[in-house]
């Protein structure tokens, strides 16, 4: 299996620009998670989906952040407009707890730098 | 609410020494518990998990963890540290026990001295 795929791996953008991060979960997984990791705040859950439906978005920091999952094999996290404090590593993870296996499989992350 | 506490944000050991990373959880129901490892510039990778089948769980790379209900602990150990074990380690609990999100601890960075 190819694992969770994220793109781009690195993104550098200027404040005010729109940023779109992409994720392809492992085939057959029905849960998808977006996390943000910073030195100051550690690993934070932003939002997660089950069967393409958002279940909990309480971790999304503000309205500038939005996430979609149009189908079982693709999800996006968009920041518009971006700000320097959004600089972080963003991880996507997927799981298939319907089989009784709760572990999440993480992608390699997208390192976002907003200048 | 369920939570995870990792004692010690940084742990340093000498190569060949015992590794002990501490994790305590709070849960009103029997939990599923996990340890993940993150190497520099990589995503998190599952080390091992506890799902009530056995209290001593063996994982990859020689790590193991013991579930102690009386102490609400799930500490991670390895008898002999290797330089390649230097990474950040995260303990996590599954709130619902069978599906949904995981609650992660703040992580413990392990350094291994030659």
GROMACS .gro file of C-alpha atoms in nm:
model
  229
    1UNK     CA    1   0.000   0.000   0.000
    2UNK     CA    2   0.123   0.350  -0.079
    3UNK     CA    3   0.024   0.488   0.258
    4UNK     CA    4  -0.129   0.829   0.317
    5UNK     CA    5  -0.016   1.073   0.052
    6UNK     CA    6   0.010   1.446   0.112
    7UNK     CA    7   0.098   1.727  -0.122
    8UNK     CA    8   0.281   1.949  -0.138
    9UNK     CA    9   0.553   1.844   0.106
   10UNK     CA   10   0.666   2.202   0.148
   11UNK     CA   11   0.478   2.525   0.086
   12UNK     CA   12   0.608   2.877   0.123
   13UNK     CA   13   0.361   3.157   0.070
   14UNK     CA   14   0.311   3.520   0.154
   15UNK     CA   15   0.066   3.647   0.411
   16UNK     CA   16  -0.279   3.693   0.264
   17UNK     CA   17  -0.247   3.423   0.000
   18UNK     CA   18  -0.470   3.119  -0.022
   19UNK     CA   19  -0.311   2.786   0.063
   20UNK     CA   20  -0.453   2.444  -0.023
   21UNK     CA   21  -0.315   2.127   0.127
   22UNK     CA   22  -0.410   1.791  -0.020
   23UNK     CA   23  -0.445   1.442   0.118
   24UNK     CA   24  -0.513   1.099  -0.025
   25UNK     CA   25  -0.601   0.846   0.248
   26UNK     CA   26  -0.526   0.477   0.239
   27UNK     CA   27  -0.773   0.296   0.019
   28UNK     CA   28  -1.059   0.148   0.222
   29UNK     CA   29  -1.010   0.373   0.522
   30UNK     CA   30  -1.329   0.552   0.621
   31UNK     CA   31  -1.191   0.802   0.873
   32UNK     CA   32  -0.970   1.095   0.778
   33UNK     CA   33  -0.803   1.337   1.018
   34UNK     CA   34  -0.623   1.669   0.978
   35UNK     CA   35  -0.367   1.770   1.242
   36UNK     CA   36  -0.141   2.069   1.293
   37UNK     CA   37   0.193   2.044   1.473
   38UNK     CA   38   0.391   2.337   1.612
   39UNK     CA   39   0.663   2.366   1.871
   40UNK     CA   40   0.445   2.580   2.093
   41UNK     CA   41   0.117   2.387   2.078
   42UNK     CA   42   0.227   2.036   1.990
   43UNK     CA   43  -0.004   1.812   1.787
   44UNK     CA   44  -0.356   1.951   1.747
   45UNK     CA   45  -0.654   1.779   1.585
   46UNK     CA   46  -0.821   2.023   1.348
   47UNK     CA   47  -1.106   1.822   1.197
   48UNK     CA   48  -1.199   1.467   1.112
   49UNK     CA   49  -1.431   1.298   0.866
   50UNK     CA   50  -1.618   0.969   0.862
   51UNK     CA   51  -1.738   0.843   0.526
   52UNK     CA   52  -1.661   1.188   0.378
   53UNK     CA   53  -1.880   1.369   0.633
   54UNK     CA   54  -1.719   1.610   0.883
   55UNK     CA   55  -1.774   1.473   1.234
   56UNK     CA   56  -1.589   1.722   1.454
   57UNK     CA   57  -1.441   2.052   1.339
   58UNK     CA   58  -1.407   2.206   1.683
   59UNK     CA   59  -1.030   2.218   1.643
   60UNK     CA   60  -1.039   2.441   1.337
   61UNK     CA   61  -0.883   2.764   1.464
   62UNK     CA   62  -1.103   3.013   1.283
   63UNK     CA   63  -1.311   3.078   0.976
   64UNK     CA   64  -1.001   3.120   0.764
   65UNK     CA   65  -0.964   2.742   0.776
   66UNK     CA   66  -1.190   2.508   0.583
   67UNK     CA   67  -1.172   2.139   0.495
   68UNK     CA   68  -1.355   1.928   0.244
   69UNK     CA   69  -1.372   1.565   0.151
   70UNK     CA   70  -1.551   1.537  -0.185
   71UNK     CA   71  -1.491   1.163  -0.211
   72UNK     CA   72  -1.336   0.873  -0.022
   73UNK     CA   73  -0.996   0.920  -0.179
   74UNK     CA   74  -0.933   1.292  -0.149
   75UNK     CA   75  -0.946   1.572   0.105
   76UNK     CA   76  -0.830   1.932   0.114
   77UNK     CA   77  -0.748   2.177   0.389
   78UNK     CA   78  -0.765   2.537   0.279
   79UNK     CA   79  -0.644   2.849   0.454
   80UNK     CA   80  -0.768   3.180   0.317
   81UNK     CA   81  -0.618   3.428   0.386
   82UNK     CA   82  -0.302   3.280   0.533
   83UNK     CA   83  -0.115   3.444   0.821
   84UNK     CA   84   0.238   3.394   0.959
   85UNK     CA   85   0.096   3.223   1.270
   86UNK     CA   86  -0.038   2.947   1.044
   87UNK     CA   87   0.318   2.830   0.983
   88UNK     CA   88   0.329   2.469   1.101
   89UNK     CA   89   0.347   2.112   0.981
   90UNK     CA   90   0.007   1.983   0.877
   91UNK     CA   91  -0.055   1.610   0.890
   92UNK     CA   92  -0.327   1.402   0.739
   93UNK     CA   93  -0.408   1.060   0.884
   94UNK     CA   94  -0.658   0.788   0.803
   95UNK     CA   95  -0.799   0.487   0.982
   96UNK     CA   96  -1.050   0.208   0.947
   97UNK     CA   97  -1.198   0.148   1.291
   98UNK     CA   98  -1.489  -0.043   1.142
   99UNK     CA   99  -1.251  -0.339   1.139
  100UNK     CA  100  -1.173  -0.293   1.508
  101UNK     CA  101  -0.836  -0.139   1.433
  102UNK     CA  102  -0.820   0.214   1.568
  103UNK     CA  103  -0.467   0.304   1.480
  104UNK     CA  104  -0.425   0.602   1.255
  105UNK     CA  105  -0.181   0.603   0.968
  106UNK     CA  106  -0.010   0.934   0.917
  107UNK     CA  107   0.114   1.097   0.602
  108UNK     CA  108   0.457   1.261   0.582
  109UNK     CA  109   0.312   1.606   0.643
  110UNK     CA  110   0.315   1.941   0.467
  111UNK     CA  111   0.550   2.202   0.609
  112UNK     CA  112   0.383   2.540   0.562
  113UNK     CA  113   0.573   2.863   0.595
  114UNK     CA  114   0.382   3.190   0.571
  115UNK     CA  115   0.602   3.497   0.541
  116UNK     CA  116  -1.331   1.355   2.945
  117UNK     CA  117  -1.048   1.128   2.850
  118UNK     CA  118  -0.694   1.261   2.856
  119UNK     CA  119  -0.332   1.157   2.835
  120UNK     CA  120  -0.038   1.290   3.036
  121UNK     CA  121   0.320   1.226   2.937
  122UNK     CA  122   0.564   1.298   3.217
  123UNK     CA  123   0.880   1.464   3.092
  124UNK     CA  124   0.900   1.654   2.768
  125UNK     CA  125   1.264   1.551   2.728
  126UNK     CA  126   1.435   1.228   2.832
  127UNK     CA  127   1.804   1.160   2.778
  128UNK     CA  128   1.967   0.819   2.811
  129UNK     CA  129   2.300   0.668   2.722
  130UNK     CA  130   2.328   0.413   2.445
  131UNK     CA  131   2.262   0.069   2.591
  132UNK     CA  132   2.067   0.203   2.888
  133UNK     CA  133   1.705   0.135   2.973
  134UNK     CA  134   1.447   0.357   2.808
  135UNK     CA  135   1.139   0.445   3.015
  136UNK     CA  136   0.883   0.690   2.881
  137UNK     CA  137   0.585   0.756   3.105
  138UNK     CA  138   0.221   0.786   3.009
  139UNK     CA  139  -0.083   0.815   3.233
  140UNK     CA  140  -0.437   0.826   3.106
  141UNK     CA  141  -0.779   0.910   3.238
  142UNK     CA  142  -1.072   0.719   3.103
  143UNK     CA  143  -1.416   0.627   3.228
  144UNK     CA  144  -1.428   0.317   3.010
  145UNK     CA  145  -1.165   0.057   2.922
  146UNK     CA  146  -0.944   0.243   2.678
  147UNK     CA  147  -0.753   0.163   2.368
  148UNK     CA  148  -0.400   0.299   2.415
  149UNK     CA  149  -0.127   0.367   2.162
  150UNK     CA  150   0.234   0.470   2.138
  151UNK     CA  151   0.354   0.648   1.827
  152UNK     CA  152   0.705   0.752   1.726
  153UNK     CA  153   0.800   1.051   1.513
  154UNK     CA  154   1.144   1.070   1.359
  155UNK     CA  155   1.270   1.411   1.246
  156UNK     CA  156   1.082   1.550   0.947
  157UNK     CA  157   0.850   1.251   0.928
  158UNK     CA  158   0.493   1.164   1.017
  159UNK     CA  159   0.391   0.963   1.320
  160UNK     CA  160   0.436   0.587   1.305
  161UNK     CA  161   0.257   0.334   1.525
  162UNK     CA  162   0.486   0.156   1.773
  163UNK     CA  163   0.228  -0.053   1.955
  164UNK     CA  164  -0.128  -0.056   2.083
  165UNK     CA  165  -0.328  -0.197   2.370
  166UNK     CA  166  -0.684  -0.316   2.310
  167UNK     CA  167  -0.741  -0.531   2.622
  168UNK     CA  168  -0.614  -0.857   2.477
  169UNK     CA  169  -0.297  -0.863   2.690
  170UNK     CA  170  -0.155  -0.620   2.943
  171UNK     CA  171   0.201  -0.645   2.812
  172UNK     CA  172   0.218  -0.530   2.455
  173UNK     CA  173   0.520  -0.576   2.233
  174UNK     CA  174   0.583  -0.337   1.949
  175UNK     CA  175   0.834  -0.271   1.681
  176UNK     CA  176   1.204  -0.197   1.732
  177UNK     CA  177   1.219  -0.379   2.067
  178UNK     CA  178   0.975  -0.151   2.248
  179UNK     CA  179   0.705  -0.275   2.479
  180UNK     CA  180   0.445  -0.123   2.709
  181UNK     CA  181   0.252  -0.252   3.005
  182UNK     CA  182  -0.107  -0.156   3.078
  183UNK     CA  183  -0.165  -0.110   3.451
  184UNK     CA  184  -0.525  -0.034   3.528
  185UNK     CA  185  -0.463   0.028   3.899
  186UNK     CA  186  -0.208   0.296   3.812
  187UNK     CA  187  -0.387   0.417   3.494
  188UNK     CA  188  -0.052   0.393   3.324
  189UNK     CA  189   0.085   0.271   2.994
  190UNK     CA  190   0.460   0.331   3.016
  191UNK     CA  191   0.686   0.254   2.721
  192UNK     CA  192   1.011   0.069   2.777
  193UNK     CA  193   1.307  -0.069   2.587
  194UNK     CA  194   1.583  -0.262   2.765
  195UNK     CA  195   1.872  -0.116   2.569
  196UNK     CA  196   1.865   0.217   2.386
  197UNK     CA  197   2.011   0.254   2.041
  198UNK     CA  198   2.117   0.575   1.874
  199UNK     CA  199   1.844   0.523   1.616
  200UNK     CA  200   1.579   0.544   1.891
  201UNK     CA  201   1.629   0.920   1.916
  202UNK     CA  202   1.289   1.061   1.822
  203UNK     CA  203   0.972   1.204   1.972
  204UNK     CA  204   0.725   0.962   2.126
  205UNK     CA  205   0.354   1.020   2.166
  206UNK     CA  206   0.107   0.835   2.384
  207UNK     CA  207  -0.257   0.838   2.273
  208UNK     CA  208  -0.595   0.714   2.394
  209UNK     CA  209  -0.902   0.630   2.191
  210UNK     CA  210  -1.200   0.802   2.355
  211UNK     CA  211  -1.466   0.568   2.231
  212UNK     CA  212  -1.265   0.250   2.237
  213UNK     CA  213  -1.346   0.136   1.891
  214UNK     CA  214  -1.369   0.422   1.649
  215UNK     CA  215  -1.318   0.791   1.603
  216UNK     CA  216  -1.039   1.021   1.695
  217UNK     CA  217  -0.739   0.972   1.923
  218UNK     CA  218  -0.634   1.203   2.203
  219UNK     CA  219  -0.256   1.254   2.196
  220UNK     CA  220  -0.022   1.348   2.475
  221UNK     CA  221   0.220   1.636   2.429
  222UNK     CA  222   0.505   1.406   2.340
  223UNK     CA  223   0.841   1.315   2.492
  224UNK     CA  224   1.160   1.380   2.301
  225UNK     CA  225   1.413   1.102   2.356
  226UNK     CA  226   1.783   1.176   2.318
  227UNK     CA  227   2.040   0.896   2.312
  228UNK     CA  228   2.398   0.978   2.407
  229UNK     CA  229   2.685   0.773   2.270
   0.00000   0.00000   0.00000
